[in-house]
Amino acid sequence: MTTEKPALGWIGTGVMGHSMAGHLLAAGYPLTLTTRTRSKAEALLERGAQWADSPREVAEQSQIVFAIVGYPADVREVFVDPQNGAIAGIAPGGVLVDMTTSEPSLAVEIHRQAIAHGADALDAPVSGGDSGAASGNLSIMIGGNDAAVKTVMPCFEIMGKTIVHQGGPGAGQHTKMVNQTLIATGMIGVCEALVYAHRAGLDLPTVLRSVGSGAAGSWSLSNLAPRMIEGDFEPGFYVEHFVKDMGIALGEARRMNLCLPGLALAEQLYQSVIAKGGGRAGTQALVNTVAEMSGMDWD
Amino acid sequence: MTTEKPALGWIGTGVMGHSMAGHLLAAGYPLTLTTRTRSKAEALLERGAQWADSPREVAEQSQIVFAIVGYPADVREVFVDPQNGAIAGIAPGGVLVDMTTSEPSLAVEIHRQAIAHGADALDAPVSGGDSGAASGNLSIMIGGNDAAVKTVMPCFEIMGKTIVHQGGPGAGQHTKMVNQTLIATGMIGVCEALVYAHRAGLDLPTVLRSVGSGAAGSWSLSNLAPRMIEGDFEPGFYVEHFVKDMGIALGEARRMNLCLPGLALAEQLYQSVIAKGGGRAGTQALVNTVAEMSGMDWD
Amino acid sequence: MTTEKPALGWIGTGVMGHSMAGHLLAAGYPLTLTTRTRSKAEALLERGAQWADSPREVAEQSQIVFAIVGYPADVREVFVDPQNGAIAGIAPGGVLVDMTTSEPSLAVEIHRQAIAHGADALDAPVSGGDSGAASGNLSIMIGGNDAAVKTVMPCFEIMGKTIVHQGGPGAGQHTKMVNQTLIATGMIGVCEALVYAHRAGLDLPTVLRSVGSGAAGSWSLSNLAPRMIEGDFEPGFYVEHFVKDMGIALGEARRMNLCLPGLALAEQLYQSVIAKGGGRAGTQALVNTVAEMSGMDWD
Amino acid sequence: MTTEKPALGWIGTGVMGHSMAGHLLAAGYPLTLTTRTRSKAEALLERGAQWADSPREVAEQSQIVFAIVGYPADVREVFVDPQNGAIAGIAPGGVLVDMTTSEPSLAVEIHRQAIAHGADALDAPVSGGDSGAASGNLSIMIGGNDAAVKTVMPCFEIMGKTIVHQGGPGAGQHTKMVNQTLIATGMIGVCEALVYAHRAGLDLPTVLRSVGSGAAGSWSLSNLAPRMIEGDFEPGFYVEHFVKDMGIALGEARRMNLCLPGLALAEQLYQSVIAKGGGRAGTQALVNTVAEMSGMDWD
């Protein structure tokens, strides 16, 4: 460990956060962390991370504080809470980095409060899922000021591969909403296409050989359609988290007076997945709902 | 030209048909052709193709007859018409191949009539567009009997790269409908995502750097979003042809009692493109309609 | 029976046609009829109607010929068939009246052919269902020329209560499509509202007391919501007939380049009803499908 | 004024609140009021109402406190604010009545806090609009306990005609959401039907004569379609308020895991109305958006 490396803080050691924090530790950064359930952080603590009892305490020990938690309410709690939040603990010159997929407007608020404390803040949600986090191949979408981006960039480069500074505060979250909008509506197409193909009597893997690589091709088709065909609904990304994201996107769209009927339809169909008990399935479970609407039992 | 090559017939020399027939000529096949407007076939005639005055006459000269025309009504006319249609002219043992995107049920009917004449028929629609036709890189989706597929395969291999026998009569058309369903719904997502990004103040090419290669990625996003951003609405594939295809898919879906709300929404939005004068624009013109719904003038 | 009354013809004695023809017989008109299944006409024959073996023979005996059959293909057969159709049999000066809900463009074609035979034709679809037909309280929406409307008006006045000449040939059918578009989209609202109310733990009849008579009120809410609540899915109007009508409306909309996302959604949801076996249920069965999408077993 | 009448409080004197409070004054109730802009209350003050500077002060003077304000955030402020809210001022035994259209979950929270203060609370949103408020003909949908309903009933009977106790706390708000869901989806149908009729060349008032009174009939068709036809977009109910209500309904639906694609589509289309500058138009302005989607300039 060299003395030049800044002291880092980490809040949230779920599946993704655990991998990401581990990469920073492995790169030799000193790391103080907290998370809701201490046992989930044990492996990191054994590798040299320091425990702190609250986000505030994490921030008091750190020059850069990362968080990746669950819902916007969690983000608000770990950053904004006047007693225990990270903003209350960060020293002037520090940078707070929220990597949770959360509300752009909340990112703006955190940024404003951080600036008021003499610190700075970035929103930097990611895509790439558990496997991207594990392999350090995430796409990181960043909103905030240039100086803060420059400060944090060496850390981002350890965690991700596609690292793009998208604009001012909130721009990272907005970019993530663009990402989820693309996925959501495309998923309707993948599911309807498979349901059509099945009802038409086609052999689904054979169909994918024809349609998978041309103008109809997509990541979802290549990666999730095979799982749908095999009836594998193990979560790469939980339905309930995807619904959270779509809710954020639709809320922002409402605030910006956008008319997005495709996204709205996707969210309603995913509500159906949850209503039928699939909230903890992977997003590919949408095919069950779409199939049932056509009187088909997909499983 | 070797004597082993079967005599081919070709009906329809639009942009795609012209390229495809040209490849067969170049490969040394004898070719008799007809098309609605003779001038569009001149270049092929100069290269050695023989002219015929009707699909029937084409069929009378040919062992394998290909057609790629416009609408299902055109397909019906060139194959089924009792006076001038290709079925009336094909000799026993011949094979009729419809490469138009058309109705699965019509493919089944043509196949049945061809069999009744002692001949056979395949439906073999393609994807890949003008450029795929020009470069011989089409995806060809085939429905029909094994024997006929085997007979025609050497020709398919000259025209396409991804050549898959999908099943019995109509299976090629059904597979093409799957292809179009994927594209249609995915296009809503691409347009809504760009409109969201623009309203949120993001720089669109920068956004594509973040979202283009991960779970949100698709052919449409990589190939059409940049044209949308540049305001380039030149047709790779006409809106009005796409609407024809979606109409076929929805008609088949109705016949099979499928509930496909995403495809239905896509078709209505594309009707809007036509209503606003964009029928001869490329499919990427959907972004104009989606933007206008949010009070945005995209151009 | 007075000698001034014109000889009438009637084609199609389903539930509605039987009632309507019966009213004309009761009013003293001489009536020649045909229908697909003669046994369904027995009661009318016993009351003095004359049997004919084909629509053409009906027309040969009649000055005014009414038809109310099933699908546009049936309409085409009974009017346009060159051998046995009514147009082939109608004498100059006669009037053909199609009361089936059918395609506006087919109405225009029948009108044109009738005129070419020196006769005339009206399209005059109805709403009001079995009970309206039985009680002579139908709403009749008429397309065609003034003179023909005047000729047939005494008969219309026996069958209906709200009788409006909407315009030239096809205008009656278009008006019926307007009627069905209103019902279709409104039905989504009724079903979603009940599903919401049930999930929210409200008592549904009590809810109807609050919302039934104000700005949320509609015929469907007053008449069909109570049946939904009681689980009574007996057909007042068959789902499969409603889907036929929506298919016509969407086809006309496509021809006129209209973007109607609400109607398209309604049709897809009703396809779901059919897919689940509800084609011969009443239109109120939509609530089952909407409830299932929310993971609720309505029955 | 008799001594038996309880002292009333009133918060919010917008168009509806002004009329409603005026009826109570006219019936002889002593009334203390507050509102954001005092000038809007002048006429009521001249008629004998007493001014108070905050909701808390209103509550301190009153046995029953009514509020009808704008958004859920306003409801929260006037009731829940620990400094100036009505809950802080209400005496044991008092009843707080929120007549704003607001969130069911907020109604539950207000009720819980009121009970904790020894008071009680009802949610009692209304439908019927300005004219219903002016004429005392509102539909009042009530959630809360029997005892509180009984206490407030004499006042409700002065303000409304259809007064229904729907269930426990929140049930009034849920019933209002049912009401708005019915209206929202039905409005799509009215607009699409008119756009279809216009494009088909029909005369719109004549069409309404055929379809207005049968199975397609609704309050919206009878009352708003004529205004759409005349191009009268004066607000009976603001688009932006309707969008607020749909947002509440969709939020509750999300919380209850409901799939409501029709309501979601309606909300998106109404977002389009706002995006095009129609937020302060009446809800009938939706026809402009629906017409524009079909390339039609309705105005």
GROMACS .gro file of C-alpha atoms in nm, chain C residues 50-237:
model
  188
  648GLN     CA    1  -9.226  -1.753  -4.763
  649TRP     CA    2  -8.912  -1.963  -4.793
  650ALA     CA    3  -8.657  -1.915  -5.070
  651ASP     CA    4  -8.353  -2.129  -5.137
  652SER     CA    5  -8.097  -1.854  -5.188
  653PRO     CA    6  -8.039  -1.484  -5.138
  654ARG     CA    7  -8.085  -1.445  -5.513
  655GLU     CA    8  -8.430  -1.602  -5.497
  656VAL     CA    9  -8.519  -1.384  -5.202
  657ALA     CA   10  -8.420  -1.080  -5.405
  658GLU     CA   11  -8.620  -1.196  -5.705
  659GLN     CA   12  -8.934  -1.188  -5.491
  660SER     CA   13  -8.867  -0.860  -5.310
  661GLN     CA   14  -8.856  -0.485  -5.349
  662ILE     CA   15  -8.648  -0.438  -5.037
  663VAL     CA   16  -8.403  -0.704  -4.915
  664PHE     CA   17  -8.258  -0.698  -4.565
  665ALA     CA   18  -7.967  -0.908  -4.446
  666ILE     CA   19  -7.814  -0.957  -4.106
  667VAL     CA   20  -7.555  -1.231  -4.108
  668GLY     CA   21  -7.220  -1.294  -3.936
  669TYR     CA   22  -6.890  -1.193  -4.086
  670PRO     CA   23  -6.794  -0.974  -4.382
  671ALA     CA   24  -6.726  -1.293  -4.577
  672ASP     CA   25  -7.090  -1.390  -4.522
  673VAL     CA   26  -7.206  -1.046  -4.631
  674ARG     CA   27  -7.000  -1.081  -4.946
  675GLU     CA   28  -7.150  -1.422  -5.014
  676VAL     CA   29  -7.514  -1.329  -4.967
  677PHE     CA   30  -7.493  -1.007  -5.168
  678VAL     CA   31  -7.208  -1.031  -5.417
  679ASP     CA   32  -7.189  -1.398  -5.520
  680PRO     CA   33  -7.257  -1.394  -5.895
  681GLN     CA   34  -7.462  -1.714  -5.886
  682ASN     CA   35  -7.667  -1.695  -5.572
  683GLY     CA   36  -7.618  -1.346  -5.435
  684ALA     CA   37  -7.895  -1.095  -5.382
  685ILE     CA   38  -7.749  -0.839  -5.622
  686ALA     CA   39  -7.793  -1.090  -5.903
  687GLY     CA   40  -8.161  -1.120  -5.822
  688ILE     CA   41  -8.272  -0.771  -5.733
  689ALA     CA   42  -8.493  -0.594  -5.986
  690PRO     CA   43  -8.428  -0.236  -6.098
  691GLY     CA   44  -8.566   0.000  -5.838
  692GLY     CA   45  -8.510  -0.243  -5.554
  693VAL     CA   46  -8.308  -0.166  -5.242
  694LEU     CA   47  -8.062  -0.395  -5.065
  695VAL     CA   48  -8.008  -0.325  -4.695
  696ASP     CA   49  -7.718  -0.480  -4.505
  697MET     CA   50  -7.778  -0.461  -4.131
  698THR     CA   51  -7.476  -0.677  -4.041
  699THR     CA   52  -7.184  -0.501  -3.875
  700SER     CA   53  -6.940  -0.523  -4.162
  701GLU     CA   54  -6.668  -0.341  -4.352
  702PRO     CA   55  -6.736   0.013  -4.475
  703SER     CA   56  -6.541  -0.060  -4.790
  704LEU     CA   57  -6.756  -0.365  -4.860
  705ALA     CA   58  -7.066  -0.150  -4.814
  706VAL     CA   59  -6.932   0.087  -5.078
  707GLU     CA   60  -6.869  -0.204  -5.313
  708ILE     CA   61  -7.218  -0.349  -5.266
  709HIS     CA   62  -7.366  -0.006  -5.324
  710ARG     CA   63  -7.170   0.036  -5.645
  711GLN     CA   64  -7.277  -0.303  -5.776
  712ALA     CA   65  -7.638  -0.243  -5.681
  713ILE     CA   66  -7.638   0.087  -5.867
  714ALA     CA   67  -7.488  -0.091  -6.167
  715HIS     CA   68  -7.790  -0.325  -6.161
  716GLY     CA   69  -8.029  -0.032  -6.151
  717ALA     CA   70  -8.101  -0.095  -5.785
  718ASP     CA   71  -7.972   0.076  -5.472
  719ALA     CA   72  -7.816  -0.032  -5.143
  720LEU     CA   73  -7.792   0.088  -4.785
  721ASP     CA   74  -7.564  -0.011  -4.501
  722ALA     CA   75  -7.762  -0.001  -4.180
  723PRO     CA   76  -7.590  -0.175  -3.889
  724VAL     CA   77  -7.756  -0.161  -3.553
  725SER     CA   78  -7.677  -0.144  -3.187
  726GLY     CA   79  -7.893  -0.247  -2.898
  727GLY     CA   80  -7.836  -0.621  -2.902
  728ASP     CA   81  -8.085  -0.901  -2.866
  729SER     CA   82  -8.305  -0.707  -2.631
  730GLY     CA   83  -8.313  -0.401  -2.854
  731ALA     CA   84  -8.404  -0.620  -3.149
  732ALA     CA   85  -8.677  -0.793  -2.951
  733SER     CA   86  -8.831  -0.470  -2.830
  734GLY     CA   87  -8.792  -0.274  -3.152
  735ASN     CA   88  -8.562  -0.028  -2.980
  736LEU     CA   89  -8.250  -0.059  -3.192
  737SER     CA   90  -8.026   0.228  -3.288
  738ILE     CA   91  -7.993   0.207  -3.669
  739MET     CA   92  -7.701   0.386  -3.836
  740ILE     CA   93  -7.758   0.435  -4.205
  741GLY     CA   94  -7.529   0.498  -4.498
  742GLY     CA   95  -7.656   0.551  -4.852
  743ASN     CA   96  -7.863   0.779  -5.074
  744ASP     CA   97  -8.159   0.983  -4.956
  745ALA     CA   98  -8.406   0.819  -5.190
  746ALA     CA   99  -8.326   0.470  -5.069
  747VAL     CA  100  -8.336   0.581  -4.708
  748LYS     CA  101  -8.682   0.728  -4.767
  749THR     CA  102  -8.802   0.405  -4.927
  750VAL     CA  103  -8.685   0.189  -4.638
  751MET     CA  104  -8.766   0.427  -4.353
  752PRO     CA  105  -9.111   0.281  -4.269
  753CYS     CA  106  -8.941  -0.055  -4.214
  754PHE     CA  107  -8.658   0.096  -4.008
  755GLU     CA  108  -8.915   0.265  -3.789
  756ILE     CA  109  -9.068  -0.070  -3.706
  757MET     CA  110  -8.732  -0.217  -3.604
  758GLY     CA  111  -8.564   0.070  -3.428
  759LYS     CA  112  -8.605   0.379  -3.220
  760THR     CA  113  -8.295   0.587  -3.292
  761ILE     CA  114  -8.271   0.599  -3.669
  762VAL     CA  115  -8.011   0.830  -3.816
  763HIS     CA  116  -7.900   0.873  -4.174
  764GLN     CA  117  -7.528   0.926  -4.130
  765GLY     CA  118  -7.416   0.992  -4.485
  766GLY     CA  119  -7.333   0.817  -4.811
  767PRO     CA  120  -7.253   0.450  -4.865
  768GLY     CA  121  -7.037   0.311  -4.583
  769ALA     CA  122  -7.129   0.588  -4.340
  770GLY     CA  123  -7.353   0.354  -4.142
  771GLN     CA  124  -7.073   0.104  -4.099
  772HIS     CA  125  -6.826   0.375  -4.007
  773THR     CA  126  -7.067   0.501  -3.742
  774LYS     CA  127  -7.095   0.151  -3.602
  775MET     CA  128  -6.715   0.138  -3.583
  776VAL     CA  129  -6.724   0.462  -3.384
  777ASN     CA  130  -6.973   0.295  -3.152
  778GLN     CA  131  -6.754  -0.012  -3.102
  779THR     CA  132  -6.441   0.197  -3.050
  780LEU     CA  133  -6.617   0.378  -2.767
  781ILE     CA  134  -6.728   0.055  -2.606
  782ALA     CA  135  -6.394  -0.123  -2.645
  783THR     CA  136  -6.176   0.132  -2.477
  784GLY     CA  137  -6.433   0.208  -2.212
  785MET     CA  138  -6.443  -0.160  -2.121
  786ILE     CA  139  -6.074  -0.154  -2.032
  787GLY     CA  140  -6.153   0.123  -1.788
  788VAL     CA  141  -6.443  -0.063  -1.630
  789CYS     CA  142  -6.235  -0.377  -1.581
  790GLU     CA  143  -5.927  -0.200  -1.450
  791ALA     CA  144  -6.141   0.005  -1.213
  792LEU     CA  145  -6.307  -0.304  -1.067
  793VAL     CA  146  -5.977  -0.486  -1.032
  794TYR     CA  147  -5.829  -0.185  -0.854
  795ALA     CA  148  -6.131  -0.159  -0.626
  796HIS     CA  149  -6.122  -0.526  -0.538
  797ARG     CA  150  -5.750  -0.527  -0.463
  798ALA     CA  151  -5.795  -0.212  -0.251
  799GLY     CA  152  -6.044  -0.401  -0.038
  800LEU     CA  153  -6.349  -0.200  -0.137
  801ASP     CA  154  -6.698  -0.343  -0.158
  802LEU     CA  155  -6.777  -0.331  -0.527
  803PRO     CA  156  -7.152  -0.265  -0.523
  804THR     CA  157  -7.089   0.015  -0.274
  805VAL     CA  158  -6.826   0.161  -0.506
  806LEU     CA  159  -7.074   0.160  -0.792
  807ARG     CA  160  -7.311   0.367  -0.580
  808SER     CA  161  -7.046   0.639  -0.566
  809VAL     CA  162  -6.908   0.631  -0.917
  810GLY     CA  163  -7.199   0.510  -1.124
  811SER     CA  164  -7.392   0.826  -1.184
  812GLY     CA  165  -7.135   1.105  -1.223
  813ALA     CA  166  -6.852   1.186  -1.459
  814ALA     CA  167  -6.730   0.826  -1.450
  815GLY     CA  168  -7.069   0.687  -1.549
  816SER     CA  169  -7.134   0.488  -1.865
  817TRP     CA  170  -7.373   0.231  -2.003
  818SER     CA  171  -7.105  -0.035  -1.962
  819LEU     CA  172  -7.051   0.053  -1.599
  820SER     CA  173  -7.423   0.052  -1.521
  821ASN     CA  174  -7.505  -0.261  -1.716
  822LEU     CA  175  -7.196  -0.480  -1.730
  823ALA     CA  176  -7.007  -0.402  -1.408
  824PRO     CA  177  -7.286  -0.558  -1.197
  825ARG     CA  178  -7.262  -0.875  -1.406
  826MET     CA  179  -6.884  -0.879  -1.365
  827ILE     CA  180  -6.929  -0.844  -0.990
  828GLU     CA  181  -7.173  -1.134  -0.982
  829GLY     CA  182  -6.952  -1.347  -1.205
  830ASP     CA  183  -7.225  -1.359  -1.468
  831PHE     CA  184  -7.054  -1.397  -1.804
  832GLU     CA  185  -7.359  -1.495  -2.006
  833PRO     CA  186  -7.338  -1.334  -2.347
  834GLY     CA  187  -7.534  -1.021  -2.426
  835PHE     CA  188  -7.277  -0.975  -2.700
   0.00000   0.00000   0.00000
